[in-house]
XYZ file of C-alpha atoms in Angstrom:
387
model
C -7.116 -20.402 -1.164
C -3.939 -21.285 -3.073
C -0.940 -19.107 -3.809
C 1.905 -20.648 -5.822
C 5.024 -19.384 -4.032
C 7.417 -21.394 -6.199
C 5.911 -19.714 -9.266
C 6.302 -16.396 -7.460
C 10.008 -17.085 -6.951
C 10.189 -17.767 -10.684
C 8.793 -14.299 -11.400
C 11.354 -12.783 -9.040
C 14.184 -14.636 -10.778
C 12.924 -13.450 -14.171
C 13.197 -9.882 -12.920
C 16.637 -10.617 -11.462
C 17.755 -11.871 -14.880
C 16.737 -8.545 -16.451
C 19.376 -6.878 -14.263
C 21.854 -9.765 -14.550
C 21.735 -10.400 -10.797
C 23.217 -13.447 -9.106
C 21.398 -12.837 -5.836
C 18.759 -10.468 -4.462
C 18.704 -9.141 -0.892
C 15.316 -7.613 -0.054
C 14.655 -5.547 3.065
C 11.476 -3.616 2.183
C 8.223 -4.677 3.803
C 6.734 -5.525 0.396
C 9.704 -7.784 -0.410
C 9.528 -9.623 2.912
C 5.772 -10.161 2.575
C 5.831 -11.208 -1.079
C 8.648 -13.738 -0.692
C 7.720 -15.269 2.679
C 3.913 -15.054 2.687
C 4.005 -14.066 6.367
C 3.621 -10.976 8.549
C 7.079 -9.643 9.472
C 7.205 -6.554 11.711
C 10.911 -6.674 12.597
C 13.893 -5.555 10.549
C 14.572 -8.578 8.346
C 15.950 -9.613 4.960
C 15.105 -12.163 2.278
C 17.883 -13.642 0.161
C 16.994 -15.140 -3.238
C 19.684 -16.530 -5.535
C 19.327 -17.162 -9.244
C 20.189 -20.869 -8.822
C 17.563 -21.964 -6.306
C 18.223 -20.654 -2.805
C 15.562 -18.640 -0.973
C 15.829 -17.764 2.697
C 14.825 -15.326 5.408
C 16.865 -13.729 8.165
C 14.607 -12.413 10.917
C 14.548 -11.459 14.592
C 15.104 -14.313 17.059
C 11.875 -13.623 18.954
C 9.828 -14.204 15.755
C 11.750 -17.231 14.540
C 9.405 -19.974 15.785
C 6.262 -18.157 14.650
C 7.631 -17.633 11.150
C 8.759 -21.254 10.905
C 5.061 -22.056 11.316
C 3.512 -19.251 9.226
C 5.914 -18.886 6.288
C 6.246 -21.435 3.507
C 10.041 -20.992 3.494
C 12.181 -23.684 5.094
C 15.393 -21.625 5.267
C 14.766 -19.199 8.157
C 17.712 -17.915 10.194
C 17.262 -16.077 13.529
C 19.400 -13.067 14.368
C 19.906 -11.137 17.597
C 21.297 -7.614 18.085
C 24.624 -8.916 19.374
C 28.150 -8.753 17.887
C 28.518 -11.416 15.231
C 24.835 -12.355 15.357
C 23.171 -9.237 13.929
C 21.076 -9.077 10.746
C 23.925 -8.071 8.437
C 26.249 -10.689 9.954
C 23.816 -13.448 9.012
C 23.046 -12.040 5.562
C 26.777 -11.896 4.826
C 27.133 -15.488 6.085
C 24.370 -16.661 3.705
C 25.969 -14.844 0.778
C 29.355 -16.431 1.494
C 27.750 -19.826 2.034
C 26.254 -19.562 -1.452
C 29.545 -18.496 -3.057
C 28.522 -14.873 -3.658
C 31.813 -13.138 -2.768
C 32.196 -11.877 -6.380
C 28.517 -11.857 -7.297
C 26.226 -9.156 -8.665
C 24.088 -8.486 -5.596
C 20.766 -6.686 -5.888
C 19.835 -4.501 -2.912
C 16.993 -2.082 -2.216
C 18.310 1.473 -2.059
C 16.068 4.512 -2.066
C 13.948 6.955 -0.139
C 10.259 7.703 0.060
C 7.803 10.251 1.480
C 6.250 7.281 3.289
C 7.665 6.267 6.646
C 8.575 2.658 7.388
C 9.229 1.235 3.928
C 12.345 -0.797 4.672
C 14.999 0.470 2.278
C 18.519 -0.772 3.049
C 20.098 1.487 5.672
C 23.319 3.294 4.796
C 25.141 1.554 7.654
C 23.935 -1.864 6.456
C 25.111 -1.094 2.928
C 28.556 -0.142 4.213
C 28.776 -3.375 6.215
C 27.931 -5.401 3.105
C 30.513 -3.602 0.976
C 33.215 -3.930 3.648
C 32.552 -7.654 4.116
C 32.242 -8.479 0.391
C 34.416 -5.888 -1.360
C 34.757 -7.848 -4.603
C 31.003 -8.074 -5.162
C 29.135 -5.680 -7.453
C 26.093 -3.962 -5.935
C 23.032 -3.062 -8.021
C 20.003 -1.066 -6.931
C 17.249 -3.598 -7.576
C 13.995 -1.934 -6.508
C 12.383 -3.055 -9.747
C 12.715 -6.765 -8.920
C 9.839 -6.940 -6.444
C 7.948 -3.926 -7.827
C 7.615 -5.640 -11.203
C 7.155 -9.174 -9.880
C 4.199 -8.286 -7.635
C 2.634 -5.649 -9.920
C 0.169 -7.911 -11.792
C -1.890 -9.958 -9.345
C -2.464 -13.713 -9.420
C -6.117 -14.891 -9.272
C -5.685 -15.924 -5.633
C -4.349 -12.496 -4.732
C -7.361 -10.814 -6.355
C -9.694 -13.046 -4.314
C -7.964 -12.108 -1.064
C -8.128 -8.416 -1.991
C -11.862 -8.731 -2.725
C -12.347 -10.163 0.753
C -10.383 -7.311 2.345
C -12.416 -4.849 0.252
C -15.670 -6.383 1.514
C -14.456 -5.884 5.088
C -13.784 -2.223 4.356
C -17.283 -1.845 2.862
C -18.792 -3.339 6.021
C -16.818 -0.972 8.252
C -18.022 2.088 6.316
C -21.593 0.770 6.408
C -21.414 0.368 10.205
C -20.078 3.889 10.578
C -22.892 5.311 8.432
C -25.517 3.633 10.603
C -23.920 4.862 13.836
C -23.246 8.539 13.065
C -24.963 11.277 15.069
C -24.265 14.841 16.109
C -22.143 14.559 19.248
C -20.091 11.490 18.331
C -16.304 11.882 18.431
C -13.845 11.065 15.671
C -12.166 8.427 17.847
C -15.547 6.729 18.425
C -16.116 6.643 14.660
C -12.724 5.003 14.168
C -13.520 2.462 16.885
C -16.865 1.522 15.329
C -15.228 0.830 11.975
C -12.263 -0.979 13.488
C -14.494 -3.211 15.602
C -16.335 -4.345 12.477
C -13.047 -4.978 10.663
C -11.780 -7.129 13.538
C -15.106 -8.952 13.793
C -14.827 -9.928 10.141
C -11.218 -11.070 10.429
C -9.008 -8.101 9.582
C -5.590 -8.837 11.047
C -3.880 -5.433 11.053
C -4.669 -1.767 10.431
C -1.791 -1.268 8.051
C -1.882 2.415 7.030
C 1.401 4.299 6.882
C -0.503 7.161 8.530
C -0.732 5.081 11.699
C -4.127 3.359 11.543
C -7.671 4.336 10.618
C -8.252 7.954 9.607
C -11.267 10.050 10.573
C -11.859 13.777 10.235
C -14.875 16.039 10.599
C -15.771 19.655 9.864
C -12.813 22.008 9.649
C -10.385 19.078 10.019
C -11.453 17.801 6.578
C -10.802 21.155 4.931
C -7.137 21.856 5.575
C -5.483 22.945 2.336
C -4.193 19.891 0.393
C -5.455 17.659 3.194
C -4.543 13.999 2.837
C -3.875 12.702 6.360
C -6.270 12.784 9.302
C -5.679 10.656 12.377
C -8.829 10.667 14.554
C -9.049 13.061 17.485
C -11.555 13.638 20.280
C -13.221 16.398 18.255
C -17.019 16.218 18.556
C -18.952 16.057 15.272
C -21.506 18.841 14.813
C -24.717 19.025 12.805
C -23.974 20.174 9.243
C -20.379 18.919 9.250
C -18.936 16.490 6.762
C -16.941 13.436 7.827
C -14.133 11.484 6.148
C -13.826 7.847 7.279
C -10.807 5.944 5.928
C -10.137 2.287 6.830
C -7.265 -0.091 6.015
C -7.999 -3.790 6.636
C -5.464 -6.549 6.059
C -6.681 -10.074 5.290
C -4.206 -12.958 4.968
C -1.514 -10.376 4.235
C -3.556 -8.601 1.504
C -4.690 -5.004 1.859
C -7.672 -2.838 1.159
C -8.021 0.927 1.502
C -11.404 2.649 1.538
C -12.220 6.298 2.266
C -15.814 7.545 2.178
C -17.488 10.878 2.832
C -20.614 11.617 4.905
C -22.426 14.797 5.880
C -24.773 15.207 8.841
C -27.787 17.129 7.594
C -28.492 19.128 4.470
C -25.367 20.227 2.548
C -24.875 23.883 1.715
C -24.812 24.953 -1.926
C -21.003 25.184 -1.822
C -20.782 21.703 -0.336
C -23.129 20.287 -2.990
C -21.060 21.899 -5.733
C -17.875 20.397 -4.326
C -19.519 16.978 -3.930
C -20.609 17.020 -7.578
C -17.125 17.965 -8.799
C -15.614 15.309 -6.539
C -17.912 12.586 -7.932
C -17.198 13.507 -11.568
C -13.463 13.454 -10.889
C -13.613 10.157 -8.994
C -15.490 8.529 -11.880
C -12.852 9.868 -14.286
C -10.065 8.258 -12.258
C -11.744 4.852 -12.148
C -12.635 4.904 -15.857
C -9.033 5.646 -16.806
C -7.593 2.650 -14.962
C -7.646 0.846 -18.283
C -5.018 -1.637 -19.444
C -2.611 0.005 -21.901
C -2.921 3.497 -20.426
C 0.284 5.026 -19.163
C 0.314 6.609 -15.717
C 0.971 9.946 -17.414
C -2.161 9.478 -19.568
C -4.315 8.856 -16.497
C -2.882 11.853 -14.674
C -3.452 14.115 -17.674
C -7.089 13.019 -18.095
C -7.884 13.641 -14.425
C -6.140 17.019 -14.360
C -8.122 18.084 -17.422
C -11.318 17.193 -15.556
C -10.463 19.083 -12.339
C -9.325 22.103 -14.358
C -12.585 22.107 -16.330
C -14.531 21.913 -13.063
C -12.504 24.752 -11.529
C -11.167 22.722 -8.589
C -7.519 22.244 -9.554
C -6.286 24.699 -6.868
C -8.083 22.613 -4.238
C -6.995 19.145 -5.393
C -3.842 17.164 -4.551
C -2.338 16.361 -8.003
C -1.909 12.669 -7.199
C -4.625 10.196 -8.130
C -3.647 6.744 -6.976
C -1.077 4.306 -5.699
C -0.382 0.609 -5.974
C -1.833 -1.955 -3.588
C -1.476 -5.653 -2.925
C 0.467 -7.695 -0.389
C 1.401 -5.982 2.900
C 3.941 -3.261 2.091
C 2.877 -2.837 -1.555
C 1.548 0.697 -1.291
C 3.394 2.689 -3.899
C 4.318 1.141 -7.258
C 3.088 2.698 -9.409
C 1.726 5.925 -7.977
C -0.478 8.010 -10.301
C 1.839 11.005 -10.246
C 3.223 12.958 -13.188
C 6.920 12.438 -12.475
C 9.880 10.739 -14.122
C 9.589 7.664 -11.879
C 6.069 6.693 -12.940
C 4.944 8.740 -15.975
C 5.724 6.020 -18.536
C 4.623 2.994 -16.500
C 1.912 1.146 -18.441
C -1.142 -0.089 -16.553
C -1.517 -3.848 -17.009
C -4.613 -6.009 -16.676
C -5.081 -7.363 -13.133
C -2.851 -4.774 -11.567
C -4.633 -3.122 -8.629
C -4.430 0.609 -7.998
C -6.036 2.588 -5.205
C -8.015 5.402 -6.788
C -7.107 8.443 -4.692
C -8.686 11.878 -4.672
C -8.436 14.637 -2.088
C -10.399 17.857 -2.670
C -10.575 20.395 0.123
C -11.954 23.929 0.056
C -11.138 25.794 3.275
C -14.290 27.092 4.911
C -16.498 24.693 2.901
C -15.417 21.067 3.428
C -12.990 18.426 2.264
C -13.590 15.066 0.616
C -11.347 12.056 0.098
C -11.543 8.961 -2.082
C -9.546 5.810 -1.635
C -10.799 2.625 -3.267
C -8.925 -0.387 -4.705
C -9.553 -0.742 -8.435
C -8.613 -3.684 -10.659
C -7.214 -2.638 -14.028
C -9.125 -4.235 -16.916
C -9.189 -3.852 -20.690
C -12.389 -1.783 -20.407
C -11.519 0.456 -17.456
C -11.330 0.095 -13.726
C -13.342 -2.407 -11.683
C -13.896 -1.169 -8.126
C -13.221 -3.955 -5.625
C -15.163 -2.090 -2.932
C -18.894 -1.650 -3.493
C -19.349 1.522 -1.415
C -20.670 4.252 -3.775
C -18.244 6.976 -4.800
C -20.635 9.843 -4.048
C -21.201 11.734 -0.794
C -23.604 10.055 1.683
C -26.062 12.604 3.093
C -27.557 11.616 6.463
C -30.869 13.301 7.186
C -30.987 14.339 10.849
């Protein structure tokens, strides 16, 4: 498996040039992963200059590991001590590279997701105080655009992660019975992921997600950590797994039901399948995010399920930390983003009717000229298990 990191730095510098940046300081998880090619759990920063420098500042206790696992040669260890903290070393690197009056790109922002890694307000103040003659530019687009379209090697790694997710869902389907708990279901899937080589359960929701019965049917339900609830005959189950393979992610949610569905459940399952197929078909190169959102909303309105559907139908996926750009949401941030061939989006759908059941789709989909190609092979439709 080959990934050309020097070429990747070239893409980053092309995006820096669009904003006339002299240097980029990245703190988000996606930026750390994309630049270094290594797993970085601690607060860290990458520094990339327009004229050739690329380095990482990371926690002292991870320094030796990252010297071995990252392709970068410039790795500086910091410790939470006066004069040796993260910002102290970043400032030192900027001065060392003559950036006192530079245009410095930083990652400012906020997100409904938790640990994304935006530059903290205190860190930003330290930078401005130490380098007051520099100009600071919000440069979120540098990494978002650079890692949006996937290299062939990245697609291969994502296919492997997707196959792991398929295997986990298959194991769960074979193991389900009335009386199993949600935590047992999560454990069965996670064991298969680990057996096949998944290195981390990366979800921002904490880990794997499992829900059954009434826990699937909360209004606008999109997050379900597993509990010790016991699954009953006739209940539906959402199983949602998040493998990570060589720093590349997959995300697969599938729906089961134990026993014969009711008429209301069958009706919901049919509407869910039609909507899911609409999402995948519209992940076509040249479509704008707003076009995709409009097409899916037209479908759920025609089916009568708009009041029961979260009006968000996907999010980006790729290297560890790339779990947002672009989201399939009708807002000013993403509406006019154009889907490009070999971008990968997670098709997302959450339909929940209180008192009936809830269903969730997550599946990585490669954007092509003819519509979406699902990287996972698990069918979109509800799996009915005859007890």
